[in-house]
């Protein structure tokens, strides 16, 4: 039962995100999009390794 609830929640959230996703402009090349995705992944990796606690601590001391 709990697993079913989690699956339903995931499906519901995924549908909402799917509608929020904006199509990429046609003027962007595939290489440009790949560079943006790579940059976003690097930023995500940086902040996921730092951790939310340390990030909030750094923000409050700045």
PDB file of C-alpha atoms in Angstrom:
ATOM      1  CA  UNK A   1       0.000   0.000   0.000  1.00  0.00           C
ATOM      2  CA  UNK A   2       2.755   2.455   0.944  1.00  0.00           C
ATOM      3  CA  UNK A   3       4.673   1.638  -2.220  1.00  0.00           C
ATOM      4  CA  UNK A   4       1.540   2.231  -4.304  1.00  0.00           C
ATOM      5  CA  UNK A   5       1.116   5.648  -2.687  1.00  0.00           C
ATOM      6  CA  UNK A   6       4.724   6.554  -3.469  1.00  0.00           C
ATOM      7  CA  UNK A   7       4.331   5.439  -7.080  1.00  0.00           C
ATOM      8  CA  UNK A   8       1.137   7.466  -7.484  1.00  0.00           C
ATOM      9  CA  UNK A   9       2.817  10.522  -5.946  1.00  0.00           C
ATOM     10  CA  UNK A  10       5.792  10.146  -8.286  1.00  0.00           C
ATOM     11  CA  UNK A  11       3.505   9.866 -11.310  1.00  0.00           C
ATOM     12  CA  UNK A  12       1.542  12.936 -10.240  1.00  0.00           C
ATOM     13  CA  UNK A  13       4.688  15.022  -9.679  1.00  0.00           C
ATOM     14  CA  UNK A  14       6.245  13.828 -12.918  1.00  0.00           C
ATOM     15  CA  UNK A  15       3.159  14.900 -14.870  1.00  0.00           C
ATOM     16  CA  UNK A  16       3.345  18.370 -13.310  1.00  0.00           C
ATOM     17  CA  UNK A  17       7.022  18.688 -14.178  1.00  0.00           C
ATOM     18  CA  UNK A  18       6.373  17.474 -17.705  1.00  0.00           C
ATOM     19  CA  UNK A  19       3.914  20.331 -18.246  1.00  0.00           C
ATOM     20  CA  UNK A  20       6.384  22.840 -16.756  1.00  0.00           C
ATOM     21  CA  UNK A  21       9.170  21.803 -19.096  1.00  0.00           C
ATOM     22  CA  UNK A  22       9.734  24.386 -21.798  1.00  0.00           C
ATOM     23  CA  UNK A  23      10.767  23.317 -25.274  1.00  0.00           C
ATOM     24  CA  UNK A  24      14.266  24.313 -26.308  1.00  0.00           C
ATOM     25  CA  UNK A  25      14.405  27.114 -28.861  1.00  0.00           C
ATOM     26  CA  UNK A  26      15.050  25.891 -32.372  1.00  0.00           C
ATOM     27  CA  UNK A  27      18.005  28.260 -32.763  1.00  0.00           C
ATOM     28  CA  UNK A  28      20.060  26.312 -30.185  1.00  0.00           C
ATOM     29  CA  UNK A  29      22.331  23.654 -31.566  1.00  0.00           C
ATOM     30  CA  UNK A  30      22.639  20.234 -29.997  1.00  0.00           C
ATOM     31  CA  UNK A  31      26.168  21.082 -28.875  1.00  0.00           C
ATOM     32  CA  UNK A  32      24.970  24.225 -27.073  1.00  0.00           C
ATOM     33  CA  UNK A  33      22.296  22.260 -25.243  1.00  0.00           C
ATOM     34  CA  UNK A  34      24.840  19.605 -24.253  1.00  0.00           C
ATOM     35  CA  UNK A  35      27.130  22.318 -22.831  1.00  0.00           C
ATOM     36  CA  UNK A  36      24.273  23.791 -20.777  1.00  0.00           C
ATOM     37  CA  UNK A  37      23.341  20.368 -19.428  1.00  0.00           C
ATOM     38  CA  UNK A  38      26.977  19.651 -18.560  1.00  0.00           C
ATOM     39  CA  UNK A  39      27.281  22.983 -16.729  1.00  0.00           C
ATOM     40  CA  UNK A  40      24.064  22.321 -14.810  1.00  0.00           C
ATOM     41  CA  UNK A  41      25.284  18.854 -13.807  1.00  0.00           C
ATOM     42  CA  UNK A  42      28.554  20.289 -12.504  1.00  0.00           C
ATOM     43  CA  UNK A  43      26.682  22.842 -10.398  1.00  0.00           C
ATOM     44  CA  UNK A  44      24.329  20.155  -9.103  1.00  0.00           C
ATOM     45  CA  UNK A  45      27.249  17.877  -8.208  1.00  0.00           C
ATOM     46  CA  UNK A  46      29.004  20.723  -6.409  1.00  0.00           C
ATOM     47  CA  UNK A  47      26.023  21.597  -4.234  1.00  0.00           C
ATOM     48  CA  UNK A  48      25.017  17.989  -3.618  1.00  0.00           C
ATOM     49  CA  UNK A  49      28.510  17.187  -2.300  1.00  0.00           C
ATOM     50  CA  UNK A  50      28.606  20.303  -0.110  1.00  0.00           C
ATOM     51  CA  UNK A  51      25.310  19.399   1.534  1.00  0.00           C
ATOM     52  CA  UNK A  52      22.360  21.549   2.450  1.00  0.00           C
ATOM     53  CA  UNK A  53      23.490  22.096   6.044  1.00  0.00           C
ATOM     54  CA  UNK A  54      26.868  23.515   5.105  1.00  0.00           C
ATOM     55  CA  UNK A  55      25.361  25.624   2.336  1.00  0.00           C
ATOM     56  CA  UNK A  56      22.836  27.182   4.726  1.00  0.00           C
ATOM     57  CA  UNK A  57      25.580  27.737   7.311  1.00  0.00           C
ATOM     58  CA  UNK A  58      27.723  29.525   4.728  1.00  0.00           C
ATOM     59  CA  UNK A  59      24.786  31.674   3.615  1.00  0.00           C
ATOM     60  CA  UNK A  60      24.016  32.755   7.178  1.00  0.00           C
ATOM     61  CA  UNK A  61      27.629  33.749   7.904  1.00  0.00           C
ATOM     62  CA  UNK A  62      28.142  35.716   4.698  1.00  0.00           C
TER      63      UNK A  62
END
